[in-house]
């Protein structure tokens, strides 16, 4: 398959005619040739966005909400193709690609369409005047996204950006470009006005950097690693671009002494190993009250041992491959580090080649891995691995649990498991993170603020926070 950029409503070859390869991480096969675009392609995309902006931004928000519904309807028709394509490109199980990636990519558009219809005008009365808050689009926005939830995270930005009247230059991860291509195809089929949505494929330091530096792009919404986020901030800040940064995490799962292990263990496993631990929200540091530590370990390890690592297209597969051989080697280097740091491998720790439901030896498969015996301050326990590797730690008091939870540079998410929901809620407020779940994980209401503190990001997405990011406000004060 050869895919192209999507600029000005047309699929176009990269101006410098350079291409690169895209592989299926589950078996190492070549699946697509994609543009390795350059700053010249970004220029062309910005030019087309500039032409489209006056008309697109002149529509009412309700008219644009209708567009979002049309996009959702069209994606719904190709839902299975989205799931199959995402599974092929990422190595994730088809069941997960259906239930999470494809489903959420559609509901991102539906949600923002409905949300727009529920908005009331912002008006503030004074005794002698009325303030009207007028909202206008930012203009042309750059959307840069990672490989772990490719279309899910791209549409999470595209939907509110379109809704607020912006024109888009999107750059998906070069590792997972295929579903963004499906989105472009959908936009073309629906005849979304030319230039409103542009897609430029290529490498971060080339296309991504050109988006960051382009003087006509007024806002950047970036999701990716913390070190890339630093580059994004360094480049965009002197240009005074509006910036949203959704970055890495090393999230704590806290299990209190009163937790009911029978129901908690499956929840903690889901938090740890969904998408092979390649979700920024995954709970990779599991903090367990000392009184239940041994029993928790026993049940947890038993259930992790039984997890099925296999071919992503097999319905029974729980963990597919990780995203690439290179990433697999990074994960393995952390397992080696854990052993050097004095850790004990309690489950997994090695590539999944045999005794499983047919993983291909050329694929990037690793067993879900549980490590005990490490200090909570060790590198393994504090650095983001972004794979199916968790460390277990015990604590004795709530204060100690909070101190351990807050001991990393990150502050994205966390979860607390207890029979006493109010105790959990109160403790959650003390976790330095943008999101904390009590007795659940990744239970998402799209109206709520999503984002991180510390080195996990700047700003929030979701509901009114997304609308606010993708717009400018003018307060008009009319004196009576
Ligand atoms: P990454 O930072 O390597 O890449 C993300 C995107 O940035 C890609 O499209 C890449 O091409 C681009 N990029 C790279 N260098 C660039 C540059 N110099 N200028 C502009 N763009 C550049 O991240 P990744 O490996 O694709 O994704 C994994 C990371 O994303 C993890 O750290 C994970 O925690 C994080 N993540 C965070 C969230 C969140 O919501 N906080 C969600 C998903 C993933």
XYZ file of C-alpha atoms and ligand atoms in Angstrom:
524
model
C 0.000 0.000 0.000
C 1.270 3.486 -0.846
C -0.237 6.370 1.057
C -0.012 10.084 0.360
C -0.304 13.379 2.141
C -3.765 14.953 2.085
C -3.474 18.623 1.230
C -6.140 20.996 -0.098
C -8.657 18.172 -0.403
C -6.380 16.027 -2.576
C -4.048 13.120 -1.955
C -0.640 14.422 -3.036
C 2.890 13.089 -3.296
C 5.510 14.736 -1.079
C 7.168 17.678 -2.865
C 10.673 16.301 -2.336
C 9.473 12.851 -3.442
C 10.985 11.048 -0.452
C 9.145 8.042 0.942
C 9.648 5.726 3.905
C 8.492 2.318 5.084
C 5.878 1.226 7.576
C 5.903 -2.229 9.203
C 3.506 -4.520 11.037
C 5.147 -5.037 14.455
C 3.356 -8.353 14.964
C 5.261 -10.131 12.177
C 7.787 -7.640 10.823
C 6.179 -7.454 7.362
C 6.199 -4.312 5.264
C 2.677 -2.893 5.132
C 2.933 0.550 3.588
C 5.122 3.140 1.962
C 4.423 6.577 3.326
C 5.604 10.103 2.515
C 8.657 11.415 4.284
C 7.380 14.936 3.825
C 9.282 18.154 4.414
C 8.755 21.779 5.364
C 7.674 22.451 1.762
C 4.661 20.137 2.208
C 3.780 21.863 5.484
C 3.941 25.209 3.622
C 1.546 23.874 0.980
C -0.832 22.586 3.670
C -0.772 25.928 5.488
C -1.478 27.767 2.244
C -4.556 25.641 1.621
C -5.688 26.025 5.239
C -5.369 29.810 4.920
C -7.601 29.796 1.849
C -10.196 27.618 3.604
C -10.264 29.450 6.917
C -12.573 32.410 6.123
C -15.423 30.198 4.924
C -15.013 27.472 7.514
C -14.803 29.877 10.421
C -17.848 31.784 9.119
C -20.098 28.746 9.680
C -21.975 28.718 12.976
C -20.807 26.298 15.654
C -24.049 24.358 15.137
C -23.343 23.977 11.430
C -19.895 22.676 12.247
C -21.410 20.335 14.858
C -23.490 18.869 12.009
C -20.237 18.241 10.129
C -18.873 16.347 13.132
C -21.950 14.134 13.139
C -21.507 13.460 9.418
C -17.881 12.479 10.025
C -18.949 10.197 12.896
C -21.574 8.554 10.655
C -19.022 8.001 7.898
C -16.468 6.535 10.334
C -19.160 4.289 11.750
C -19.565 2.776 8.275
C -15.859 1.834 8.210
C -15.581 0.935 11.895
C -14.359 -2.600 11.223
C -11.814 -1.347 8.682
C -10.533 1.164 11.257
C -10.153 -1.600 13.853
C -8.427 -3.996 11.438
C -6.089 -1.267 10.185
C -5.195 -0.076 13.672
C -4.500 -3.619 14.809
C -2.279 -4.222 11.763
C -0.344 -0.994 12.254
C 0.164 -1.251 16.033
C 0.116 -4.976 16.824
C -2.694 -4.459 19.337
C -5.396 -7.141 19.733
C -8.279 -6.760 17.313
C -10.761 -6.915 20.196
C -9.111 -3.863 21.783
C -8.865 -2.030 18.471
C -12.623 -2.517 18.039
C -13.761 -1.707 21.563
C -11.371 1.167 22.230
C -9.657 2.629 19.170
C -12.433 2.453 16.592
C -15.270 3.087 19.034
C -13.643 6.116 20.639
C -12.518 7.625 17.331
C -16.181 7.793 16.360
C -17.457 8.917 19.740
C -14.937 11.782 19.848
C -16.841 13.393 16.945
C -20.270 12.520 18.368
C -19.360 13.826 21.796
C -18.100 17.216 20.622
C -21.079 17.646 18.279
C -23.500 17.071 21.167
C -21.403 19.115 23.570
C -21.525 22.105 21.198
C -25.325 21.944 21.187
C -25.409 22.129 24.989
C -23.290 25.296 25.207
C -24.893 28.499 26.471
C -23.571 31.947 25.465
C -21.267 33.404 28.119
C -22.845 36.628 29.361
C -21.952 38.488 32.568
C -24.348 41.193 33.747
C -23.146 44.244 35.704
C -25.390 46.866 37.238
C -24.728 49.227 34.337
C -23.329 47.042 31.549
C -23.352 43.579 29.975
C -20.282 41.529 29.075
C -20.559 39.246 26.084
C -17.784 36.707 25.594
C -17.243 36.296 21.879
C -15.377 33.181 20.739
C -13.363 32.982 17.547
C -11.117 30.218 16.210
C -7.378 30.182 16.822
C -6.941 29.937 13.039
C -4.615 27.258 11.720
C -3.649 24.643 14.292
C -0.985 21.931 14.283
C -1.949 18.541 15.743
C 0.908 16.143 16.486
C 0.088 12.692 17.837
C 1.780 9.466 19.033
C 1.546 5.804 18.030
C -0.170 4.157 20.989
C -3.788 5.138 20.236
C -3.331 6.588 16.766
C -6.797 7.526 15.500
C -8.319 7.797 18.997
C -5.868 10.541 19.986
C -5.865 12.296 16.615
C -9.671 12.572 16.509
C -9.672 13.749 20.150
C -7.974 16.871 18.782
C -9.491 17.049 15.276
C -13.105 17.109 16.503
C -12.870 20.133 18.846
C -10.460 21.946 16.493
C -12.949 21.671 13.612
C -15.872 22.505 15.865
C -14.320 25.791 16.940
C -13.734 26.823 13.317
C -10.031 26.079 12.885
C -8.258 24.598 9.888
C -5.927 21.731 10.640
C -2.422 20.558 9.798
C -2.188 17.070 11.329
C 0.901 14.929 11.692
C 0.337 11.394 12.969
C 3.167 9.263 14.252
C 5.321 7.998 11.389
C 5.081 4.545 13.018
C 1.269 4.387 12.758
C 0.082 6.485 9.810
C -2.634 4.232 8.395
C -5.825 5.202 10.227
C -5.088 8.919 9.805
C -5.115 8.106 6.105
C -8.575 6.543 6.546
C -9.721 9.740 8.231
C -8.421 11.815 5.297
C -10.221 9.488 2.876
C -13.407 10.026 4.887
C -13.024 13.807 4.804
C -12.583 13.641 1.034
C -15.588 11.385 0.562
C -17.749 13.757 2.616
C -16.416 16.717 0.643
C -15.331 18.576 3.721
C -14.261 21.912 2.169
C -10.736 21.685 0.699
C -7.994 22.834 3.069
C -9.989 22.478 6.298
C -8.255 19.205 7.188
C -4.708 18.583 5.949
C -2.580 15.587 6.770
C 1.199 15.590 6.368
C 3.121 12.369 7.018
C 6.750 12.180 8.014
C 9.326 12.338 10.750
C 8.995 14.413 13.908
C 12.213 16.406 13.545
C 11.273 17.205 9.914
C 7.500 17.608 9.456
C 6.738 18.015 13.168
C 9.420 20.626 13.574
C 8.201 22.504 10.467
C 4.700 22.625 11.978
C 6.075 23.942 15.266
C 8.082 26.644 13.488
C 5.513 27.763 10.940
C 4.602 31.396 11.652
C 1.012 31.004 10.386
C 0.159 28.120 12.731
C -1.263 29.729 15.854
C -1.662 26.752 18.149
C -0.055 23.365 18.702
C -1.773 20.475 20.398
C 0.859 17.830 21.052
C 0.573 14.373 22.591
C 3.766 12.366 22.979
C 6.790 11.797 25.143
C 8.073 14.244 27.748
C 11.452 14.721 26.042
C 9.745 15.566 22.721
C 7.397 17.843 24.663
C 10.433 19.817 25.804
C 11.450 20.376 22.167
C 7.898 21.394 21.307
C 7.778 23.890 24.187
C 11.248 25.257 23.408
C 10.333 25.854 19.767
C 6.806 27.178 20.149
C 7.132 29.346 23.270
C 9.235 32.179 21.725
C 6.699 32.323 18.883
C 3.911 32.778 21.487
C 1.910 29.918 20.032
C -0.879 28.541 22.139
C 0.342 25.189 23.391
C -1.265 22.072 24.806
C 1.128 19.335 25.929
C -0.073 15.835 26.855
C 3.079 13.951 27.859
C 4.360 10.835 29.597
C 3.379 9.179 32.843
C 4.479 6.666 35.472
C 1.216 6.192 37.231
C 0.661 4.722 40.673
C -2.021 2.171 41.479
C -2.670 2.285 45.233
C -4.322 -0.692 46.924
C -5.508 0.080 50.447
C -5.684 -2.424 53.310
C -9.470 -2.816 53.025
C -9.458 -3.668 49.305
C -11.438 -6.700 48.165
C -8.773 -8.515 46.182
C -11.174 -10.683 44.241
C -12.610 -7.688 42.429
C -9.497 -5.496 42.632
C -6.940 -7.788 40.995
C -8.681 -7.896 37.572
C -9.045 -4.095 37.665
C -5.377 -3.615 38.518
C -4.397 -6.015 35.729
C -6.468 -4.032 33.253
C -4.829 -0.793 34.438
C -1.381 -2.338 34.122
C -1.522 -4.238 30.840
C -4.146 -2.706 28.542
C -2.531 -2.204 25.115
C 0.568 -3.976 26.524
C 1.053 -1.137 29.001
C 1.305 1.319 26.125
C -1.336 3.716 27.395
C -0.074 6.895 29.025
C -2.562 6.229 31.863
C -1.411 2.673 32.641
C -0.688 1.953 36.299
C 2.861 0.653 36.195
C 3.782 1.198 39.876
C 1.559 -0.889 42.100
C 1.620 0.184 45.733
C 0.039 -2.359 48.077
C -0.697 -2.145 51.776
C 1.730 -4.378 53.634
C -1.054 -6.364 55.348
C -2.334 -7.697 51.992
C 0.924 -7.608 50.010
C 1.598 -11.361 49.954
C -1.961 -12.332 49.119
C -2.161 -9.649 46.427
C 1.122 -10.822 44.861
C -0.067 -14.410 44.800
C -3.377 -13.644 43.083
C -1.899 -11.002 40.786
C 0.986 -13.155 39.564
C -1.308 -16.163 39.037
C -3.602 -14.110 36.839
C -0.784 -12.377 34.945
C 0.822 -15.777 34.272
C -2.426 -16.847 32.637
C -2.654 -13.875 30.252
C -2.646 -14.762 26.573
C 0.032 -13.095 24.458
C -0.661 -13.868 20.846
C -1.515 -12.995 17.308
C -3.400 -9.662 17.347
C -5.981 -10.997 14.889
C -6.957 -13.819 17.278
C -10.070 -12.896 19.266
C -8.711 -14.559 22.419
C -5.472 -12.557 22.458
C -5.128 -10.264 25.472
C -1.711 -8.812 24.642
C -0.531 -8.413 21.072
C 2.926 -7.272 20.103
C 4.424 -4.020 21.319
C 4.880 -1.264 18.777
C 8.293 -2.212 17.325
C 11.399 -4.327 17.810
C 13.214 -1.165 18.857
C 10.640 -0.525 21.563
C 10.816 -4.174 22.636
C 14.570 -3.755 23.128
C 13.970 -0.642 25.232
C 11.523 -2.608 27.404
C 14.035 -5.459 27.742
C 16.747 -3.017 28.737
C 14.521 -1.927 31.635
C 14.023 -5.553 32.691
C 17.823 -5.953 32.703
C 18.111 -2.741 34.692
C 15.543 -4.024 37.204
C 17.692 -7.122 37.808
C 20.800 -4.956 38.187
C 18.880 -2.821 40.680
C 18.105 -5.923 42.761
C 14.605 -6.676 41.460
C 13.064 -10.117 41.276
C 11.074 -11.152 38.198
C 7.823 -12.630 39.528
C 6.177 -13.164 36.160
C 7.200 -12.804 32.507
C 10.484 -11.019 31.881
C 11.127 -12.600 28.505
C 9.985 -12.560 24.908
C 6.824 -14.491 24.202
C 7.820 -16.997 21.542
C 6.646 -20.388 22.631
C 3.757 -22.006 24.424
C 1.436 -19.170 23.412
C -1.284 -18.795 20.810
C 1.114 -18.454 17.916
C 3.077 -15.235 18.220
C 5.295 -14.859 15.194
C 9.017 -14.999 16.070
C 9.570 -11.968 13.842
C 7.083 -9.987 15.923
C 7.785 -7.772 18.938
C 6.171 -9.913 21.643
C 6.971 -9.825 25.314
C 5.287 -11.483 28.280
C 3.542 -9.227 30.792
C 6.200 -8.725 33.422
C 5.876 -8.276 37.175
C 8.881 -7.197 39.231
C 9.153 -7.184 43.025
C 11.862 -6.242 45.471
C 12.786 -2.827 44.073
C 12.987 0.481 45.892
C 10.179 2.794 44.828
C 12.952 5.276 44.017
C 14.815 2.938 41.650
C 15.092 3.944 37.981
C 12.905 1.014 36.922
C 10.184 2.219 39.282
C 10.313 5.896 38.371
C 11.103 6.096 34.626
C 8.424 5.595 31.982
C 8.893 2.185 30.313
C 5.632 2.297 28.308
C 5.405 -1.466 28.041
C 3.863 -4.430 29.895
C 6.134 -4.098 32.928
C 5.000 -3.282 36.455
C 6.806 -3.006 39.758
C 5.249 -3.948 43.119
C 5.920 -2.036 46.351
C 4.461 -2.202 49.834
C 3.488 0.632 52.175
C 2.186 0.799 55.723
C 0.321 4.118 56.051
C -1.760 6.297 53.739
C 0.860 9.048 54.082
C 3.555 6.685 52.924
C 1.435 5.609 49.954
C 0.972 9.235 48.921
C 4.661 10.005 49.299
C 5.509 7.012 47.107
C 2.830 7.904 44.558
C 4.195 11.436 44.255
C 7.887 10.571 44.043
C 8.363 10.709 40.256
C 8.799 13.585 37.824
C 5.412 12.643 36.323
C 1.863 13.477 37.363
C -0.568 12.155 34.808
C -2.959 9.665 36.393
C -3.450 7.118 39.148
C -5.970 4.833 40.747
C -6.929 3.931 44.319
C -8.659 0.693 45.274
C -10.621 0.465 48.533
C -13.950 -0.673 49.965
C -14.366 2.842 51.410
C -15.065 5.114 48.439
C -14.991 8.294 50.540
C -11.567 7.416 51.968
C -10.410 6.783 48.404
C -11.800 10.100 47.183
C -10.082 12.049 49.955
C -6.782 10.305 49.369
C -7.091 10.914 45.616
C -6.971 14.668 46.185
C -3.465 14.239 47.608
C -2.071 12.487 44.524
C -0.160 14.990 42.356
C -1.859 13.960 39.120
C -4.302 15.313 36.605
C -6.643 12.321 36.965
C -7.239 9.772 39.707
C -9.782 6.963 39.536
C -11.208 5.271 42.636
C -12.096 1.577 42.211
C -11.844 1.844 38.438
C -9.395 2.888 35.739
C -9.650 4.779 32.460
C -13.358 5.261 33.036
C -13.780 8.303 30.801
C -16.427 10.991 30.765
C -15.386 13.188 27.851
C -16.675 16.340 29.570
C -14.031 16.111 32.296
C -10.551 17.715 32.257
C -7.855 15.402 30.910
C -4.165 16.197 31.306
C -1.157 16.055 33.532
C 0.831 18.022 36.077
C 4.618 18.180 36.599
C 6.415 16.679 33.583
C 3.252 14.986 32.314
C 2.019 18.051 30.538
C 0.665 21.546 30.419
C -3.023 22.323 29.980
C -6.139 20.184 29.808
C -8.170 18.610 27.030
C -11.777 17.404 27.136
C -15.152 19.167 27.173
C -14.925 22.910 27.636
C -11.141 22.752 28.080
C -10.765 21.575 24.471
C -13.183 24.234 23.223
C -11.249 26.857 25.125
C -7.876 25.671 23.808
C -9.015 25.743 20.194
C -10.459 29.260 20.406
C -9.728 32.827 21.386
C -12.111 34.876 23.481
C -12.968 38.542 23.180
C -14.888 40.057 26.039
C -17.224 42.759 24.724
C -18.455 45.028 27.533
C -21.472 47.122 26.500
C -22.336 50.034 28.821
C -25.996 50.852 29.178
P 7.070 10.869 20.641
O 7.228 12.060 21.515
O 8.264 10.156 20.174
O 6.269 11.257 19.300
C 5.011 11.896 19.341
C 4.831 12.673 18.046
O 5.771 13.749 18.027
C 5.081 11.851 16.787
O 4.157 12.227 15.794
C 6.485 12.281 16.400
O 6.753 12.152 15.031
C 6.466 13.755 16.801
N 7.783 14.359 16.995
C 8.945 13.762 17.340
N 9.944 14.680 17.378
C 9.394 15.876 17.067
C 9.896 17.193 16.939
N 11.181 17.487 17.112
N 9.049 18.175 16.628
C 7.737 17.929 16.455
N 7.193 16.682 16.530
C 8.011 15.678 16.849
O 6.062 9.909 21.397
P 5.641 8.439 20.990
O 6.794 7.527 21.236
O 4.991 8.472 19.654
O 4.475 8.154 22.056
C 4.697 7.646 23.328
C 4.685 8.740 24.367
O 3.471 9.483 24.291
C 4.756 8.202 25.783
O 5.652 8.971 26.524
C 3.338 8.393 26.296
O 3.227 8.503 27.695
C 2.943 9.641 25.604
N 1.486 9.764 25.550
C 0.875 10.684 26.340
C -0.505 10.791 26.339
C -1.226 11.810 27.189
O -2.405 12.025 26.949
N -0.574 12.421 28.165
C -1.262 9.950 25.517
C -0.595 9.020 24.729
C 0.779 8.931 24.749
